[in-house]
Tab-separated table of C-alpha atoms in Angstrom:
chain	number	residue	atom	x	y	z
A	1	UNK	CA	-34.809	-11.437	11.830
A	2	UNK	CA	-32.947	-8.921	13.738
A	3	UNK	CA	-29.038	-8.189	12.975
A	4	UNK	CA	-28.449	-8.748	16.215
A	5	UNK	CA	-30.480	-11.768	17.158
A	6	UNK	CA	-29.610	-14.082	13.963
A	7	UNK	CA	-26.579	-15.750	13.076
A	8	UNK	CA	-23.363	-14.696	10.973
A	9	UNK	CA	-24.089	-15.206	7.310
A	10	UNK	CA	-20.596	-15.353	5.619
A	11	UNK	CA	-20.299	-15.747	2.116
A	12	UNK	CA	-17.592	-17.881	0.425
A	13	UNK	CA	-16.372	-17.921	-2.953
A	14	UNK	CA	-13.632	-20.592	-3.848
A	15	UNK	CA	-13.372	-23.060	-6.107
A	16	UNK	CA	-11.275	-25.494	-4.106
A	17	UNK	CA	-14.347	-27.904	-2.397
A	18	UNK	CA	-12.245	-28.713	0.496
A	19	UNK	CA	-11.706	-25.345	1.558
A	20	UNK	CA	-15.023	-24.482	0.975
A	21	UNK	CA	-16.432	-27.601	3.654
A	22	UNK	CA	-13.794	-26.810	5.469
A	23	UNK	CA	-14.446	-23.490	6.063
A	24	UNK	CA	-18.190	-24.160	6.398
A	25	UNK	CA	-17.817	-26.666	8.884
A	26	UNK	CA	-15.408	-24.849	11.184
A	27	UNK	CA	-17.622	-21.944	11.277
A	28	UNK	CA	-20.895	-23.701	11.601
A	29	UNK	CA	-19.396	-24.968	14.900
A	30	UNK	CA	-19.270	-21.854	16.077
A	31	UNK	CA	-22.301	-20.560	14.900
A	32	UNK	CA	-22.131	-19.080	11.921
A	33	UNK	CA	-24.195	-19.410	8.888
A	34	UNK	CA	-22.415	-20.103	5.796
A	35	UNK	CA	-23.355	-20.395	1.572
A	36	UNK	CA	-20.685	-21.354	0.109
A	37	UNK	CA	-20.019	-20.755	-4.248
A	38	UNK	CA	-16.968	-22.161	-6.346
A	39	UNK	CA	-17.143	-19.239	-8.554
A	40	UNK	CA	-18.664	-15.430	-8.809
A	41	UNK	CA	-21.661	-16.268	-11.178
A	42	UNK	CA	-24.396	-16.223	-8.929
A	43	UNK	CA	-22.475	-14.015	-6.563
A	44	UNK	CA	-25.083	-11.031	-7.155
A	45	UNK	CA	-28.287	-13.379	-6.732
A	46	UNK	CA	-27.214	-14.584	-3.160
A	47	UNK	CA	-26.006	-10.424	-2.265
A	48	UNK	CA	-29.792	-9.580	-3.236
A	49	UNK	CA	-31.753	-12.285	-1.701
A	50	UNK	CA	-29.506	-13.293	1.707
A	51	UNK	CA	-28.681	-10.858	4.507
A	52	UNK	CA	-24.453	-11.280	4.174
A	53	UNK	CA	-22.393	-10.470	6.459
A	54	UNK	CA	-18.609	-10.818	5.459
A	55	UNK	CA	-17.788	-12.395	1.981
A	56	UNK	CA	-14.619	-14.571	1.875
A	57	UNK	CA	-13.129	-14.710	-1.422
A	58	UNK	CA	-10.911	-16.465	-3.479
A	59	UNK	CA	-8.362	-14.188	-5.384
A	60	UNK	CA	-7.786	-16.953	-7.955
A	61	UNK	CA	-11.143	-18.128	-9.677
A	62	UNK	CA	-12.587	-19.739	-12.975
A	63	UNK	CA	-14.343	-16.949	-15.247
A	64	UNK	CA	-14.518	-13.362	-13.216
A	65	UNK	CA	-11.557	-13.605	-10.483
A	66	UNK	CA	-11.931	-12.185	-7.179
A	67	UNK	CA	-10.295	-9.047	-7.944
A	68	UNK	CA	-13.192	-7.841	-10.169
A	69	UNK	CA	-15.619	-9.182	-7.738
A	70	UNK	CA	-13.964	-7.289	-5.217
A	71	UNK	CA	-14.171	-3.900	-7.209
A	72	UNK	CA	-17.877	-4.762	-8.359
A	73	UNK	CA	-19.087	-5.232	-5.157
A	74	UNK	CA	-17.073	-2.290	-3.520
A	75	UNK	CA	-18.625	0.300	-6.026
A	76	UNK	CA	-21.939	0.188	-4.425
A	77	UNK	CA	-21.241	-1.849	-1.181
A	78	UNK	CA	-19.685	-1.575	2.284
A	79	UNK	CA	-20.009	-5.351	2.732
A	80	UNK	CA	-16.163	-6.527	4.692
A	81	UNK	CA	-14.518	-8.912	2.116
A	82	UNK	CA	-11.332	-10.661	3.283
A	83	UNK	CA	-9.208	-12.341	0.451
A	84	UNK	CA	-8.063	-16.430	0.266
A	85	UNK	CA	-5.007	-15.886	-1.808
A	86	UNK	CA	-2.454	-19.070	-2.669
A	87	UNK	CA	-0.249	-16.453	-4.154
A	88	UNK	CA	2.859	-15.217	-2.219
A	89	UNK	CA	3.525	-12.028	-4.443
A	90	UNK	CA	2.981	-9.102	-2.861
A	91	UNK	CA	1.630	-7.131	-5.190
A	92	UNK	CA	-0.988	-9.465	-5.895
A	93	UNK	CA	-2.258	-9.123	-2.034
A	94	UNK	CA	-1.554	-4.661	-2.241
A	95	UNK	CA	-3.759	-5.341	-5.565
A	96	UNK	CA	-6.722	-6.823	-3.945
A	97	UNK	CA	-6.661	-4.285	-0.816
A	98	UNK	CA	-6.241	-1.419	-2.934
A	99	UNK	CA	-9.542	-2.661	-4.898
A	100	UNK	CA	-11.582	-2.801	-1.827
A	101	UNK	CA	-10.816	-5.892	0.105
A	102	UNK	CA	-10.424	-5.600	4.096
A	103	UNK	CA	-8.326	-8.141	5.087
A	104	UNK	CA	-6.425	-11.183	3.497
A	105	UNK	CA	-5.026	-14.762	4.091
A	106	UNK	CA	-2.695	-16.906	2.448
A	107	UNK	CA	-3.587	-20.569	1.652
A	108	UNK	CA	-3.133	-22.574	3.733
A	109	UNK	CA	-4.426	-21.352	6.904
A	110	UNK	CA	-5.288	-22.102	9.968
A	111	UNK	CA	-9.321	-21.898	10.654
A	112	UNK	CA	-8.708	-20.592	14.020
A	113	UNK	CA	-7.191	-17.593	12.202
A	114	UNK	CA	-9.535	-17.529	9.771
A	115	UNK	CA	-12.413	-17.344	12.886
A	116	UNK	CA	-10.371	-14.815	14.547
A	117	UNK	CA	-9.714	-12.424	12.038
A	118	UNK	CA	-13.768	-12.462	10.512
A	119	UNK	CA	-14.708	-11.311	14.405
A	120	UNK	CA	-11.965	-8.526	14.296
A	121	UNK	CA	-13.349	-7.346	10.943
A	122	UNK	CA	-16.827	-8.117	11.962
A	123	UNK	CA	-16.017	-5.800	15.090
A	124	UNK	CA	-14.372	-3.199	12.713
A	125	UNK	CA	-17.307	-2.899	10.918
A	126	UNK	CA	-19.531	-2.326	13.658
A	127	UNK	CA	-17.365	-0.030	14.842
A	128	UNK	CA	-17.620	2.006	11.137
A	129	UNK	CA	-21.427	1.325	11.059
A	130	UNK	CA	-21.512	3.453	14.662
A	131	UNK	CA	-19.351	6.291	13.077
A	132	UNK	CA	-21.937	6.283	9.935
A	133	UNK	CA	-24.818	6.763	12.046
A	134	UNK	CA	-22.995	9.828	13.704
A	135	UNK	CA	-21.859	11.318	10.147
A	136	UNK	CA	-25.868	11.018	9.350
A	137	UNK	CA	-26.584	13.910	11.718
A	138	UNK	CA	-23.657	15.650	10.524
A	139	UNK	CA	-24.138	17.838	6.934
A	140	UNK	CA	-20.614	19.161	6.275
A	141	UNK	CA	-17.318	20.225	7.804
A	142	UNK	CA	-15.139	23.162	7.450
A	143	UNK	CA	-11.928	23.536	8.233
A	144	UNK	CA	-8.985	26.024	6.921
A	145	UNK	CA	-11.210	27.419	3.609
A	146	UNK	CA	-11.990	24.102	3.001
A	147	UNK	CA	-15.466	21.877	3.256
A	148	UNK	CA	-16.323	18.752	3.160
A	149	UNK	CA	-20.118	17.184	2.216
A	150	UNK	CA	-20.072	14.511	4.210
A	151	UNK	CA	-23.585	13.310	2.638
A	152	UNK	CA	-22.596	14.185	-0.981
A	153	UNK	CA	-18.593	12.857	-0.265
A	154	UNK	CA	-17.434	16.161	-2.320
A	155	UNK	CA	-14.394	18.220	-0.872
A	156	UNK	CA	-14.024	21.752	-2.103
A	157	UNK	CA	-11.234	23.722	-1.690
A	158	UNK	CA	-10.583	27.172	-0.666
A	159	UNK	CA	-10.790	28.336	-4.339
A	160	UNK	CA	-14.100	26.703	-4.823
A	161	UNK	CA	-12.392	23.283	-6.815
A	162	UNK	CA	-13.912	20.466	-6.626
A	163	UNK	CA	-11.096	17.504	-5.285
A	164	UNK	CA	-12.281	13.952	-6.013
A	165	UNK	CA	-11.128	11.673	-3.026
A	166	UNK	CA	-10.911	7.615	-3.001
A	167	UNK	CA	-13.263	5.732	-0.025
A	168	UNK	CA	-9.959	5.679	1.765
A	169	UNK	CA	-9.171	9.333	1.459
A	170	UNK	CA	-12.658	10.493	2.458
A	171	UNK	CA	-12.424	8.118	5.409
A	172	UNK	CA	-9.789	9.147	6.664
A	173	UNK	CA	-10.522	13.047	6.304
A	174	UNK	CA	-13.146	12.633	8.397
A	175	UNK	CA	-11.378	10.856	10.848
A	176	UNK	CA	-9.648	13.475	11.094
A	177	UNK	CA	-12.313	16.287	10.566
A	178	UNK	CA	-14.186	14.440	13.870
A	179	UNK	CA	-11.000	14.642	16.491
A	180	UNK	CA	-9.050	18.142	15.427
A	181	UNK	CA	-6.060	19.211	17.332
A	182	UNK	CA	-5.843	15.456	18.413
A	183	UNK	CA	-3.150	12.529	17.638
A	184	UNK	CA	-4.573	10.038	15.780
A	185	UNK	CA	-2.672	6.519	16.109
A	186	UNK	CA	-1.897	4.370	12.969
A	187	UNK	CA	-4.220	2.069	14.781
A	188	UNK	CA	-6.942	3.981	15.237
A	189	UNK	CA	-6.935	5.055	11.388
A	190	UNK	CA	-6.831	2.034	10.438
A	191	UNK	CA	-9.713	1.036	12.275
A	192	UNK	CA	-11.987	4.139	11.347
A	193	UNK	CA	-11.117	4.375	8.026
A	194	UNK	CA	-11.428	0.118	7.306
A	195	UNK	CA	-7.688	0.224	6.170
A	196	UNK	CA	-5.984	-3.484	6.039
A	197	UNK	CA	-5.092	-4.066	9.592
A	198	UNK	CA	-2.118	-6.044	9.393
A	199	UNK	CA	1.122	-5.775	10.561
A	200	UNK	CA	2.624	-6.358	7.444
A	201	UNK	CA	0.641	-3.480	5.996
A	202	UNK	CA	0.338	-0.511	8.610
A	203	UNK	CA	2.362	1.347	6.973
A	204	UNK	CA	-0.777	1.869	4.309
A	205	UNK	CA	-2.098	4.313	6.232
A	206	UNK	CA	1.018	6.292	5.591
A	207	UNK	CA	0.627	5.691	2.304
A	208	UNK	CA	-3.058	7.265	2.279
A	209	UNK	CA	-2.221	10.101	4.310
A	210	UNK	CA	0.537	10.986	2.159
A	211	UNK	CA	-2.032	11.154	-0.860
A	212	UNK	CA	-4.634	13.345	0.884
A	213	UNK	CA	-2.365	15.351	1.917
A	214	UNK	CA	-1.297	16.172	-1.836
A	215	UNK	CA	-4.919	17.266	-1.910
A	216	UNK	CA	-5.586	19.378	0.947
A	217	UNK	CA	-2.616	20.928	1.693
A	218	UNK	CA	-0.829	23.903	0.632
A	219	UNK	CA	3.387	23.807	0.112
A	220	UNK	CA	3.325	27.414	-0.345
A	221	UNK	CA	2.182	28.441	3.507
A	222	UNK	CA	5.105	26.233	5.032
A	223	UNK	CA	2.310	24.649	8.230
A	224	UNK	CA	1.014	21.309	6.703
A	225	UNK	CA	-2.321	20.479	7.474
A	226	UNK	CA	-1.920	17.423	8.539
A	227	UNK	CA	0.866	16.861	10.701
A	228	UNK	CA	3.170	13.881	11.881
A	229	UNK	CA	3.946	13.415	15.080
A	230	UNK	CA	6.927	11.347	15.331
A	231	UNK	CA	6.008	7.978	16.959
A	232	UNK	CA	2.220	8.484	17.614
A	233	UNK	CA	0.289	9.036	14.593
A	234	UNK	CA	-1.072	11.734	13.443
A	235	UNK	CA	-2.768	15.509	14.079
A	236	UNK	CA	-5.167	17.637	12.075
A	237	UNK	CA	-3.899	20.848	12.656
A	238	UNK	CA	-7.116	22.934	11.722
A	239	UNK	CA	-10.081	24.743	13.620
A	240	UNK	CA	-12.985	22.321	12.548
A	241	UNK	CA	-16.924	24.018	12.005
A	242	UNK	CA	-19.539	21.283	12.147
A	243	UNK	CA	-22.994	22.363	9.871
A	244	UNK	CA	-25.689	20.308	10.827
């Protein structure tokens, strides 16, 4: 069946049973298809038989915990995974984003919220899947000495170095690489480069842009690459080629 046509299939991976009807139950009501696991051991036969959507998963689990399922699946999937964490430390929630989750929530929660924040990441992704499908008729970029393979993800700089970038960095380079000369808000990084979109955590995007900006740009000319613009976002300051 047709993305488009069938329902939601969301993926959940707790071993609490009440969350797990819970969860299936409140979404079921509104439509959604749900297989629900208490732990990650047949997490790779449901990926490879069942069309998934969104996977929600439980930080805290018997045998493999969610973090490494998180990192598994990331290294070779795009699939949105949002987090069911009983733990209050921060860390523990910067942890699990930084190793490829999308979004989190803290037990308990509400299922409304949990509803509403699977359609904003479900949106998200769409969103992503529409900037992919314009990046496939794109080859490279170059900008300022530099290129970028979009299809082989390699940077290289000006002196012909290869510079290895994270998911995050290369997502947000091309952000940028696609709208030169043009603010960027933390919003709309967030959003094209699948960032946590939180509140609590917009400031992550700061974070990332301060690390690829340790890779592209030069101290020694003075005129960053990237530039801030106080209270908007952000600006690639660069005459941008387009090989295609």
């Amino acid at each position: 069946m047709d993305a488009s046509t069938r329902a939601v299939h969301i993926l959940v991976i707790d071993d609490d049973p009440s969350i797990r009807q819970m969860v299936a139950d409140y979404l079921g009501d509104h439509d959604m298809h749900v297989t629900a696991l208490e732990s990650g051991s047949r997490v790779d036969e449901v990926l490879s038989c069942s069309d998934i959507d969104l996977l929600l998963l439980d930080l805290k689990l018997p045998g493999i915990d969610g973090m490494q399922i998180a990192q598994s699946i990331r290294a070779r999937s795009d699939l949105p995974i949002i987090m069911l964490t009983g733990r209050k430390e921060e860390a523990d929630r910067v942890m699990g984003l930084e190793l490829g989750a999308d979004d989190y929530l803290v037990k308990p929660f509400s299922p409304r919220e949990l509803l509403a924040r699977i359609r904003a990441l479900l949106r998200r992704t769409r969103k992503q899947e529409t900037i992919v499908d314009a990046l496939a008729r794109i080859r490279a970029y170059r900008f300022a000495g530099w290129e970028l393979n979009v299809r082989l993800r390699r940077l290289t700089s000006p002196r012909g170095e290869i510079i290895p970038l994270t998911n995050s960095e290369f997502n947000l380079l091309v952000a940028f690489l696609a709208a030169p000369h043009r603010v960027l808000s933390r919003e709309q990084l967030l959003d094209l480069s699948r960032l946590h979109n939180d509140e609590v955590y917009d400031r992550s995007v700061d974070v990332q842009v301060g690390r690829l900006r340790k890779k592209i740009d030069n101290d020694s000319t003075g005129s960053p690459l990237i530039r801030t613009e106080r209270g908007a976002g952000y600006l690639l300051a660069a005459t941008v080629e387009t090989v295609r």
